[in-house]
Structure formats: C-alpha cells, structure tokens
C-alpha atoms as one frame of an Amber mdcrd trajectory, in Angstrom:
protein
  22.962  64.950 121.867  25.224  66.229 123.982  25.458  68.601 126.454  26.940
  72.289 125.851  29.707  72.995 127.532  28.550  75.554 130.851  30.119  78.984
 129.604  33.707  79.738 129.429  34.619  83.218 131.208  37.649  84.638 129.482
  40.230  86.906 131.499  39.965  90.590 131.688  43.671  90.460 130.435  44.093
  86.858 127.725  47.857  86.252 128.793  49.380  83.111 127.504  48.413  81.153
 130.697  44.406  82.710 129.641  44.860  80.994 125.964  46.388  77.860 127.235
  43.573  77.344 129.753  41.030  78.538 126.493  42.369  75.877 124.371  42.408
  73.050 127.115  38.474  74.356 127.421  37.713  73.966 123.856  39.143  70.719
 123.839  36.989  69.093 126.352  34.178  71.049 124.523  34.977  69.537 120.818
  31.551  67.623 120.349  29.083  70.044 121.894  27.533  74.100 121.714  30.613
  76.182 122.605  29.750  79.751 124.824  32.118  82.034 125.658  32.038  84.728
 128.232  33.515  88.164 127.708  31.930  89.800 129.907  35.257  90.984 132.011
  37.309  91.702 128.641  39.277  94.444 128.737  42.193  93.600 126.355  42.010
  90.891 123.427  45.935  89.838 122.246  46.332  88.686 118.659  46.545  84.885
 120.495  43.205  85.173 121.732  41.244  86.568 118.369  43.433  84.014 116.550
  42.142  81.472 118.983  38.469  82.612 119.163  38.500  83.079 115.175  39.622
  79.420 114.284  37.406  77.787 117.031  34.480  79.565 115.348  35.446  78.034
 111.970  36.292  74.710 113.452  32.411  74.398 115.167  31.044  76.287 112.627
  32.169  73.299 110.266  31.807  70.730 112.395  27.939  72.097 112.680  27.940
  72.603 116.549  27.366  76.169 117.433  29.786  78.629 118.985  28.749  81.998
 120.581  30.431  84.859 122.484  27.841  86.071 124.846  28.155  89.337 127.118
  30.598  90.735 125.288  32.240  94.375 126.597  32.388  97.273 124.924  36.542
  96.955 125.030  36.230  93.380 123.456  34.264  94.323 120.709  37.007  97.079
 120.036  39.271  94.517 119.768  37.878  92.057 117.856  36.945  94.964 115.608
  40.393  96.428 115.322  41.688  93.296 114.347  39.089  92.233 111.620  37.142
  90.172 112.855  33.763  91.629 114.055  32.239  89.018 112.012  32.340  86.954
 115.533  30.323  89.383 117.064  27.759  88.553 114.635  27.683  85.067 115.315
  24.631  82.841 116.158  23.878  81.874 120.268  25.108  78.485 121.061  22.297
  76.375 121.251  22.618  72.924 120.127
C-alpha cells in the first residue's frame, strides 16, 4: 500500500502553467490516491477541466481513489457548465 500524496492546491485561475504543474503532480502521484483542493478556484478553463476528467478516469481504472475537496462555488459552476458535474460526486480519496 502506498501513502497518498498530500492534497494539491489548484490555483484560483488555472493558467497553462498551472495545468502543466497539475500534470506534473499527477505524474508524480501516479501510483497513489490523489486529492485536489479546489477551495481557491474562481475559474476553471477547459484544459484544466479536461485534465481533471481524464485523471479521474485513469485513477478509477487503476483502482486508486481520486477526489476533489473544498470545491468552491465557482469551481462547481464551471464543472457543471462544462458537463463534468460527475466529478463533484466522486468519493473522497482514501487509498
């Protein structure tokens, strides 16, 4: 059993550079549960949302937990607008 990576704080506005950092974090945490803290998110562009959707699917397929925590209202609204509300109902990372 691996130790879960510490929660990763998403930026308020996910720029291209922030998406690259998130991608690096996900690569580093590839064999463990992932928790992404969305408390500061005010705008979630399409690229960031795509990263979240693909990561959630990848982690689920490999049997690892993937969770978004402290999801801000703006982040919720952005995910719903992009048709990704299912990311909001995914269970908390525990393994």
